[in-house]
CSV table of C-alpha atoms and ligand atoms in Angstrom, one decimal:
chain,number,residue,atom,x,y,z
E,1,UNK,CA,-1.9,4.1,22.0
E,2,UNK,CA,1.5,5.2,21.1
E,3,UNK,CA,2.5,6.4,17.6
E,4,UNK,CA,4.5,3.2,17.1
E,5,UNK,CA,1.7,0.9,17.9
E,6,UNK,CA,-0.6,2.8,15.6
E,7,UNK,CA,2.0,2.4,12.8
E,8,UNK,CA,2.2,-1.3,13.5
E,9,UNK,CA,-1.6,-1.7,13.4
E,10,UNK,CA,-1.9,0.2,10.2
E,11,UNK,CA,0.5,-2.3,8.6
E,12,UNK,CA,-1.0,-5.5,10.0
E,13,UNK,CA,-2.8,-6.6,6.9
E,14,UNK,CA,-1.9,-9.9,5.0
E,15,UNK,CA,-0.1,-8.3,2.1
E,16,UNK,CA,2.1,-6.2,4.2
E,17,UNK,CA,3.0,-9.2,6.4
E,18,UNK,CA,3.7,-11.2,3.2
E,19,UNK,CA,6.0,-8.4,2.1
E,20,UNK,CA,7.9,-8.5,5.4
E,21,UNK,CA,8.2,-12.3,5.4
E,22,UNK,CA,9.4,-12.3,1.9
E,23,UNK,CA,12.3,-10.0,2.8
E,24,UNK,CA,13.1,-11.6,6.1
E,25,UNK,CA,13.1,-15.2,4.7
E,26,UNK,CA,15.3,-13.9,1.8
E,27,UNK,CA,17.8,-12.4,4.1
E,28,UNK,CA,18.0,-15.5,6.3
E,29,UNK,CA,18.4,-17.7,3.3
E,30,UNK,CA,21.2,-15.5,2.1
E,31,UNK,CA,22.8,-15.7,5.5
E,32,UNK,CA,22.7,-19.5,5.3
E,33,UNK,CA,24.4,-19.7,1.9
E,34,UNK,CA,28.0,-19.4,3.3
E,35,UNK,CA,27.3,-22.4,5.6
E,36,UNK,CA,26.0,-24.3,2.6
E,37,UNK,CA,29.1,-23.6,0.6
E,38,UNK,CA,31.3,-24.5,3.6
E,39,UNK,CA,29.5,-27.9,3.7
E,40,UNK,CA,30.1,-28.5,0.0
E,41,UNK,CA,33.7,-27.5,0.3
E,42,UNK,CA,34.3,-30.2,2.9
E,43,UNK,CA,33.8,-32.7,0.2
E,44,UNK,CA,36.9,-31.3,-1.5
E,45,UNK,CA,38.9,-32.2,1.6
E,46,UNK,CA,38.1,-35.8,1.3
E,47,UNK,CA,35.6,-38.2,2.7
E,48,UNK,CA,36.6,-37.9,6.3
E,49,UNK,CA,36.2,-34.2,6.5
E,50,UNK,CA,32.7,-34.4,4.9
E,51,UNK,CA,31.7,-37.3,7.2
E,52,UNK,CA,32.7,-35.4,10.3
E,53,UNK,CA,30.7,-32.4,9.1
E,54,UNK,CA,27.7,-34.6,8.3
E,55,UNK,CA,27.8,-36.2,11.7
E,56,UNK,CA,27.9,-32.8,13.3
E,57,UNK,CA,24.9,-31.9,11.2
E,58,UNK,CA,23.1,-34.9,12.8
E,59,UNK,CA,22.8,-33.2,16.2
E,60,UNK,CA,19.3,-32.2,17.0
E,61,UNK,CA,20.0,-28.4,17.2
E,62,UNK,CA,21.2,-28.5,13.6
E,63,UNK,CA,18.1,-30.5,12.6
E,64,UNK,CA,15.9,-27.9,14.2
E,65,UNK,CA,17.8,-25.2,12.3
E,66,UNK,CA,17.2,-27.2,9.1
E,67,UNK,CA,13.5,-27.3,9.7
E,68,UNK,CA,13.6,-23.5,10.0
E,69,UNK,CA,15.6,-23.4,6.8
E,70,UNK,CA,13.0,-25.4,4.9
E,71,UNK,CA,10.3,-23.2,6.4
E,72,UNK,CA,12.1,-20.1,5.1
E,73,UNK,CA,12.5,-21.7,1.7
E,74,UNK,CA,8.9,-22.5,1.5
E,75,UNK,CA,7.9,-19.1,2.7
E,76,UNK,CA,10.1,-17.4,0.3
E,77,UNK,CA,8.7,-19.5,-2.5
E,78,UNK,CA,5.1,-18.8,-1.5
E,79,UNK,CA,5.7,-15.1,-1.2
E,80,UNK,CA,7.5,-15.1,-4.5
E,81,UNK,CA,4.5,-16.9,-6.2
E,82,UNK,CA,2.2,-14.3,-4.6
E,83,UNK,CA,4.1,-11.4,-6.2
E,84,UNK,CA,4.3,-13.2,-9.5
E,85,UNK,CA,0.6,-14.0,-9.5
E,86,UNK,CA,-0.2,-10.4,-8.7
E,87,UNK,CA,2.1,-8.8,-11.2
E,88,UNK,CA,2.1,-11.2,-14.1
E,89,UNK,CA,-1.6,-12.3,-13.9
E,90,UNK,CA,-3.2,-9.4,-12.2
E,91,UNK,CA,-4.8,-11.5,-9.5
E,92,UNK,CA,-5.4,-8.8,-7.0
E,93,UNK,CA,-8.6,-10.2,-5.6
E,94,UNK,CA,-6.8,-13.5,-4.9
E,95,UNK,CA,-4.3,-11.8,-2.7
E,96,UNK,CA,-5.6,-12.9,0.6
E,97,UNK,CA,-6.0,-16.5,-0.5
E,98,UNK,CA,-2.5,-16.5,-2.0
E,99,UNK,CA,-1.1,-15.3,1.3
E,100,UNK,CA,-3.0,-18.0,3.1
E,101,UNK,CA,-1.8,-20.6,0.7
E,102,UNK,CA,1.8,-19.4,1.1
E,103,UNK,CA,1.5,-19.7,4.9
E,104,UNK,CA,-0.3,-23.0,4.8
E,105,UNK,CA,2.1,-24.5,2.3
E,106,UNK,CA,5.2,-23.5,4.2
E,107,UNK,CA,3.8,-24.9,7.5
E,108,UNK,CA,2.9,-28.2,5.8
E,109,UNK,CA,6.4,-28.4,4.2
E,110,UNK,CA,8.1,-27.5,7.5
E,111,UNK,CA,6.1,-30.0,9.5
E,112,UNK,CA,6.6,-32.7,6.9
E,113,UNK,CA,10.3,-32.2,7.1
E,114,UNK,CA,10.2,-32.1,10.9
E,115,UNK,CA,8.5,-35.5,11.0
E,116,UNK,CA,11.0,-37.0,8.6
E,117,UNK,CA,14.0,-35.6,10.4
E,118,UNK,CA,13.3,-37.2,13.7
S,1,UNK,CA,-23.7,11.7,27.2
S,2,UNK,CA,-20.2,10.2,26.8
S,3,UNK,CA,-17.3,12.2,25.7
S,4,UNK,CA,-14.6,11.6,23.2
S,5,UNK,CA,-11.1,12.4,24.2
S,6,UNK,CA,-9.7,13.8,21.0
S,7,UNK,CA,-6.0,14.4,20.5
S,8,UNK,CA,-5.3,16.7,17.6
S,9,UNK,CA,-2.0,17.6,16.0
S,10,UNK,CA,-1.3,21.3,16.3
S,11,UNK,CA,1.5,22.7,14.2
S,12,UNK,CA,2.4,25.8,16.3
S,13,UNK,CA,6.0,25.9,17.4
S,14,UNK,CA,7.6,22.6,16.8
S,15,UNK,CA,4.2,20.9,16.9
S,16,UNK,CA,2.4,18.8,19.5
S,17,UNK,CA,-0.8,16.9,20.2
S,18,UNK,CA,-3.5,19.0,21.9
S,19,UNK,CA,-6.5,17.4,23.8
S,20,UNK,CA,-10.1,18.3,23.5
S,21,UNK,CA,-13.3,16.8,25.0
S,22,UNK,CA,-16.0,16.4,22.4
S,23,UNK,CA,-19.5,15.2,23.1
S,24,UNK,CA,-20.2,11.9,21.4
S,25,UNK,CA,-23.3,11.7,19.2
S,26,UNK,CA,-25.0,9.2,17.1
S,27,UNK,CA,-23.9,8.9,13.5
S,28,UNK,CA,-21.0,11.3,14.2
S,29,UNK,CA,-18.3,11.5,11.6
S,30,UNK,CA,-14.6,12.4,12.2
S,31,UNK,CA,-15.3,15.5,10.2
S,32,UNK,CA,-18.1,16.4,12.6
S,33,UNK,CA,-15.7,16.0,15.5
S,34,UNK,CA,-13.1,18.5,14.1
S,35,UNK,CA,-15.9,20.9,13.1
S,36,UNK,CA,-17.2,20.8,16.6
S,37,UNK,CA,-13.7,21.6,18.0
S,38,UNK,CA,-13.3,24.5,15.6
S,39,UNK,CA,-16.8,26.0,16.1
S,40,UNK,CA,-16.9,25.5,19.9
S,41,UNK,CA,-13.5,25.0,21.4
S,42,UNK,CA,-10.8,26.6,19.3
S,43,UNK,CA,-11.5,28.6,16.2
S,44,UNK,CA,-7.9,28.6,15.2
S,45,UNK,CA,-7.9,24.9,14.3
S,46,UNK,CA,-7.2,24.4,10.6
S,47,UNK,CA,-8.5,21.4,8.6
S,48,UNK,CA,-9.9,21.0,5.1
S,49,UNK,CA,-13.1,19.8,3.5
S,50,UNK,CA,-15.5,20.8,0.8
S,51,UNK,CA,-18.2,18.3,-0.3
S,52,UNK,CA,-18.8,16.4,2.9
S,53,UNK,CA,-20.1,13.5,0.9
S,54,UNK,CA,-17.0,11.7,-0.3
S,55,UNK,CA,-16.6,13.3,-3.7
S,56,UNK,CA,-14.0,16.0,-3.5
S,57,UNK,CA,-11.1,14.2,-1.8
S,58,UNK,CA,-10.1,17.1,0.4
S,59,UNK,CA,-10.9,15.9,3.9
S,60,UNK,CA,-8.4,13.1,4.5
S,61,UNK,CA,-6.3,12.8,7.6
S,62,UNK,CA,-4.7,10.2,9.8
S,63,UNK,CA,-7.3,8.8,12.2
S,64,UNK,CA,-5.9,6.6,15.0
S,65,UNK,CA,-2.9,6.0,12.8
S,66,UNK,CA,-4.7,5.1,9.5
S,67,UNK,CA,-5.3,7.5,6.6
S,68,UNK,CA,-9.0,7.9,6.0
S,69,UNK,CA,-11.5,10.3,4.4
S,70,UNK,CA,-13.1,11.9,7.4
S,71,UNK,CA,-16.5,13.1,6.0
S,72,UNK,CA,-17.6,9.5,5.6
S,73,UNK,CA,-15.8,7.8,8.5
S,74,UNK,CA,-18.0,7.3,11.4
S,75,UNK,CA,-16.5,7.6,14.9
S,76,UNK,CA,-18.2,4.3,15.9
S,77,UNK,CA,-16.4,2.5,13.1
S,78,UNK,CA,-12.9,3.5,14.2
S,79,UNK,CA,-13.1,4.0,17.9
S,80,UNK,CA,-13.1,0.9,20.2
S,81,UNK,CA,-12.7,3.3,23.2
S,82,UNK,CA,-13.4,7.0,23.5
S,83,UNK,CA,-9.9,8.0,22.4
S,84,UNK,CA,-9.4,9.6,19.0
S,85,UNK,CA,-6.0,10.5,17.6
S,86,UNK,CA,-6.0,12.9,14.6
S,87,UNK,CA,-3.0,14.0,12.6
S,88,UNK,CA,-2.3,15.3,9.2
S,89,UNK,CA,-1.7,12.7,6.5
S,90,UNK,CA,1.7,11.0,6.5
S,91,UNK,CA,4.1,11.5,3.6
S,92,UNK,CA,2.8,15.1,3.0
S,93,UNK,CA,4.4,18.3,4.2
S,94,UNK,CA,2.1,20.1,6.7
S,95,UNK,CA,0.7,23.6,6.0
S,96,UNK,CA,-1.0,24.0,9.3
S,97,UNK,CA,-2.5,21.6,11.9
S,98,UNK,CA,-4.5,19.0,10.0
S,99,UNK,CA,-4.0,20.6,6.6
S,100,UNK,CA,-1.3,19.1,4.4
S,101,UNK,CA,0.3,20.4,1.2
S,102,UNK,CA,-0.9,18.4,-1.8
S,103,UNK,CA,1.4,20.1,-4.4
S,104,UNK,CA,3.9,17.3,-4.8
S,105,UNK,CA,1.1,14.8,-4.9
S,106,UNK,CA,-0.5,16.5,-7.9
S,107,UNK,CA,2.8,17.4,-9.5
S,108,UNK,CA,3.5,13.7,-9.6
S,109,UNK,CA,0.3,13.0,-11.5
S,110,UNK,CA,1.6,15.4,-14.2
S,111,UNK,CA,5.0,13.8,-14.1
S,112,UNK,CA,3.5,10.3,-14.5
S,113,UNK,CA,1.8,11.5,-17.7
S,114,UNK,CA,-1.6,12.1,-16.1
S,115,UNK,CA,-3.0,14.7,-18.5
S,116,UNK,CA,-5.3,13.4,-21.2
S,117,UNK,CA,-4.5,14.2,-24.8
S,118,UNK,CA,-7.0,13.0,-27.5
S,119,UNK,CA,-7.1,13.5,-31.2
S,120,UNK,CA,-10.6,15.0,-31.4
S,121,UNK,CA,-11.3,18.7,-31.4
S,122,UNK,CA,-14.4,20.4,-30.1
S,123,UNK,CA,-15.8,20.3,-33.6
S,124,UNK,CA,-15.8,16.5,-33.7
S,125,UNK,CA,-18.5,14.4,-32.2
S,126,UNK,CA,-18.1,12.8,-28.8
S,127,UNK,CA,-16.1,9.6,-28.9
S,128,UNK,CA,-18.3,6.5,-28.2
S,129,UNK,CA,-16.6,4.0,-25.8
S,130,UNK,CA,-18.4,0.7,-25.5
S,131,UNK,CA,-18.9,-0.1,-21.8
S,132,UNK,CA,-18.0,-3.7,-22.4
S,133,UNK,CA,-14.8,-3.0,-24.4
S,134,UNK,CA,-11.8,-4.5,-22.8
S,135,UNK,CA,-10.0,-1.2,-22.3
S,136,UNK,CA,-13.0,0.3,-20.6
S,137,UNK,CA,-13.6,-2.7,-18.4
S,138,UNK,CA,-9.9,-2.7,-17.3
S,139,UNK,CA,-10.3,0.8,-15.8
S,140,UNK,CA,-13.9,0.5,-14.6
S,141,UNK,CA,-12.9,1.1,-11.0
S,142,UNK,CA,-9.7,3.1,-11.4
S,143,UNK,CA,-11.4,6.1,-13.0
S,144,UNK,CA,-13.4,6.6,-9.8
S,145,UNK,CA,-10.3,8.0,-8.0
S,146,UNK,CA,-11.1,11.3,-6.1
S,147,UNK,CA,-7.5,12.3,-5.5
S,148,UNK,CA,-7.8,12.2,-1.7
S,149,UNK,CA,-4.2,11.1,-1.1
S,150,UNK,CA,-5.1,8.3,1.3
S,151,UNK,CA,-3.2,5.7,-0.7
S,152,UNK,CA,-0.2,8.0,-1.0
S,153,UNK,CA,-0.2,8.6,2.8
S,154,UNK,CA,-0.4,4.8,3.4
S,155,UNK,CA,2.4,3.7,1.0
S,156,UNK,CA,5.7,2.9,2.7
S,157,UNK,CA,7.5,3.1,-0.7
S,158,UNK,CA,6.6,6.8,-0.9
S,159,UNK,CA,8.0,7.1,2.6
S,160,UNK,CA,11.3,5.4,1.8
S,161,UNK,CA,11.7,6.8,-1.7
S,162,UNK,CA,10.3,10.3,-1.9
S,163,UNK,CA,10.7,10.5,-5.7
S,164,UNK,CA,8.3,7.5,-6.1
S,165,UNK,CA,5.3,8.6,-8.2
S,166,UNK,CA,3.0,6.8,-5.8
S,167,UNK,CA,-0.2,4.8,-6.2
S,168,UNK,CA,-2.7,7.6,-7.2
S,169,UNK,CA,-0.5,9.0,-10.0
S,170,UNK,CA,0.2,5.5,-11.4
S,171,UNK,CA,-3.4,4.6,-11.1
S,172,UNK,CA,-4.3,7.7,-13.1
S,173,UNK,CA,-1.8,6.9,-15.8
S,174,UNK,CA,-3.2,3.4,-16.0
S,175,UNK,CA,-6.6,4.8,-16.9
S,176,UNK,CA,-5.1,6.8,-19.7
S,177,UNK,CA,-2.9,4.0,-21.1
S,178,UNK,CA,-6.1,1.9,-21.4
S,179,UNK,CA,-8.1,4.8,-22.9
S,180,UNK,CA,-8.7,4.2,-26.6
S,181,UNK,CA,-9.0,7.9,-27.3
S,182,UNK,CA,-5.6,8.6,-25.9
S,183,UNK,CA,-2.7,9.6,-28.2
S,184,UNK,CA,0.3,9.4,-25.9
S,185,UNK,CA,0.5,5.8,-24.8
S,186,UNK,CA,4.2,5.4,-25.2
S,187,UNK,CA,5.1,8.7,-23.6
S,188,UNK,CA,3.1,7.6,-20.6
S,189,UNK,CA,4.7,4.2,-20.4
S,190,UNK,CA,8.1,5.9,-20.6
S,191,UNK,CA,7.1,8.3,-17.8
S,192,UNK,CA,6.2,5.5,-15.5
S,193,UNK,CA,9.0,3.1,-16.3
S,194,UNK,CA,11.9,4.9,-14.6
S,195,UNK,CA,13.3,4.4,-11.2
S,196,UNK,CA,10.5,6.4,-9.6
S,197,UNK,CA,7.8,4.6,-11.5
S,198,UNK,CA,5.7,1.4,-11.3
S,199,UNK,CA,8.5,-1.0,-10.9
S,200,UNK,CA,9.3,0.5,-7.5
S,201,UNK,CA,6.0,-0.7,-6.1
S,202,UNK,CA,6.6,-3.7,-3.7
S,203,UNK,CA,3.0,-4.8,-3.8
S,204,UNK,CA,2.5,-4.1,-0.1
S,205,UNK,CA,-1.1,-3.2,-1.0
S,206,UNK,CA,-1.5,-0.7,1.9
S,207,UNK,CA,-2.9,1.7,-0.8
S,208,UNK,CA,-5.6,-0.9,-1.8
S,209,UNK,CA,-6.3,-1.7,1.8
S,210,UNK,CA,-7.0,1.9,2.6
S,211,UNK,CA,-8.5,3.5,-0.5
S,212,UNK,CA,-11.9,4.8,0.6
S,213,UNK,CA,-13.3,4.3,-2.9
S,214,UNK,CA,-12.3,0.6,-2.6
S,215,UNK,CA,-10.1,0.9,-5.7
S,216,UNK,CA,-7.0,-1.1,-6.2
S,217,UNK,CA,-4.0,1.0,-7.2
S,218,UNK,CA,-1.9,-2.1,-6.8
S,219,UNK,CA,-3.9,-3.7,-9.6
S,220,UNK,CA,-3.5,-0.6,-11.8
S,221,UNK,CA,0.3,-0.6,-11.1
S,222,UNK,CA,0.6,-4.3,-11.9
S,223,UNK,CA,-1.2,-3.5,-15.2
S,224,UNK,CA,1.4,-0.8,-15.9
S,225,UNK,CA,4.2,-3.2,-15.1
S,226,UNK,CA,2.9,-5.6,-17.7
S,227,UNK,CA,2.3,-2.9,-20.3
S,228,UNK,CA,5.8,-1.5,-19.8
S,229,UNK,CA,7.3,-5.0,-20.1
S,230,UNK,CA,5.4,-5.8,-23.2
S,231,UNK,CA,6.3,-2.5,-24.9
S,232,UNK,CA,9.9,-3.0,-23.9
S,233,UNK,CA,10.0,-6.6,-25.4
S,234,UNK,CA,8.5,-5.2,-28.6
S,235,UNK,CA,11.2,-2.6,-28.7
S,236,UNK,CA,8.7,0.3,-28.5
S,237,UNK,CA,10.3,2.0,-25.5
G,1,LIG,S1,-6.7,5.8,-5.4
G,1,LIG,FE1,-8.2,5.8,-3.7
G,1,LIG,S2,-7.0,6.5,-2.0
G,1,LIG,FE2,-5.8,7.0,-3.8
G,1,LIG,S3,-6.3,9.1,-4.2
G,1,LIG,FE3,-7.7,7.8,-5.4
G,1,LIG,S4,-9.5,7.6,-4.2
G,1,LIG,FE4,-7.9,8.4,-2.9
G,2,LIG,S1,1.0,-1.6,-3.6
G,2,LIG,FE1,2.7,-0.3,-4.3
G,2,LIG,S2,1.8,1.7,-4.4
G,2,LIG,FE2,0.4,0.5,-3.2
G,2,LIG,S3,1.1,0.9,-1.1
G,2,LIG,FE3,2.1,-0.9,-1.8
G,2,LIG,S4,4.1,-0.2,-2.6
G,2,LIG,FE4,2.7,1.6,-2.4
G,3,LIG,S1,-15.2,16.5,2.2
G,3,LIG,FE1,-15.2,15.9,0.1
G,3,LIG,S2,-14.4,13.8,0.3
G,3,LIG,FE2,-14.6,14.4,2.4
């Protein structure tokens, strides 16, 4: 095995994965913010501008991206709750279950949204 | 008898892995493997150990990429194949081969306020701590640390931020903050509340995952975070 794959293996435990997901989902959410503000600002340009934006947002690719967005939001929330439980309540032994709940919860939220969108 | 193909970090020159064939035996520990190499194949190999029974904390190294104590790690437990990769602990400077320099690690324990200071003198009687008192229960595991450095070698925050006091030092401070005989609680909380202190921990828990004594430095660190916040809210810090 190479050095890199050893390093990866050493870090593949639930808490480390949760740490990474927390960061990545946070960054992706931050990257989405400008788009969000752009959408809101369309409303300032009147009904027509907003409507054309909203109809663009109806195309399936955008919908799929939205599912991803909800997933990211749920993941970020779940991972945040994990850290808060760990730090504020000292729930160390619950860690693995918290991670599992975070994953499960985000999948359920993502799927639910997926079903409603189409 | 099957053989282990052992790749060992040698520090000569700019350093490289060197390969040795070591006969595989039953109940063989990683420490047995390096001892075999040094006694039979290359007497210049340097590594460190003392107690051989998991008490002294001197034998840790990186085994197939994970920091472990080697005297109590069986080859069978860590080898799926017959390949073994041994390196000095990560996040420590190397003295020679598998021996790393623990100076900074122990200096950080001092920096974190790790030296006990009680009010009793040797003329006083021994303090009686009730086993079921909340302070004693809170550190029941944490006081078992053997200072092996496995957690420190496994922590990515130590890697990214060399000043970070690290899991073992913070764990030690936690045991003193909860010690009812201790007289320097606030000094200790101050020592761990800076940029290099407990708040830098990202709760990745690699320390807890790897600690051979099955302690949870993460738990101790989160305890410190709460104590520091509480003291700050009360205006004590
Ligand atoms: S907390 Fe565990 S891993 Fe860290 S130094 Fe102590 S015994 Fe070793
Ligand atoms: S929980 Fe904190 S101290 Fe332990 S490995 Fe993670 S970042 Fe380091
Ligand atoms: S030799 Fe003492 S802990 Fe391994």
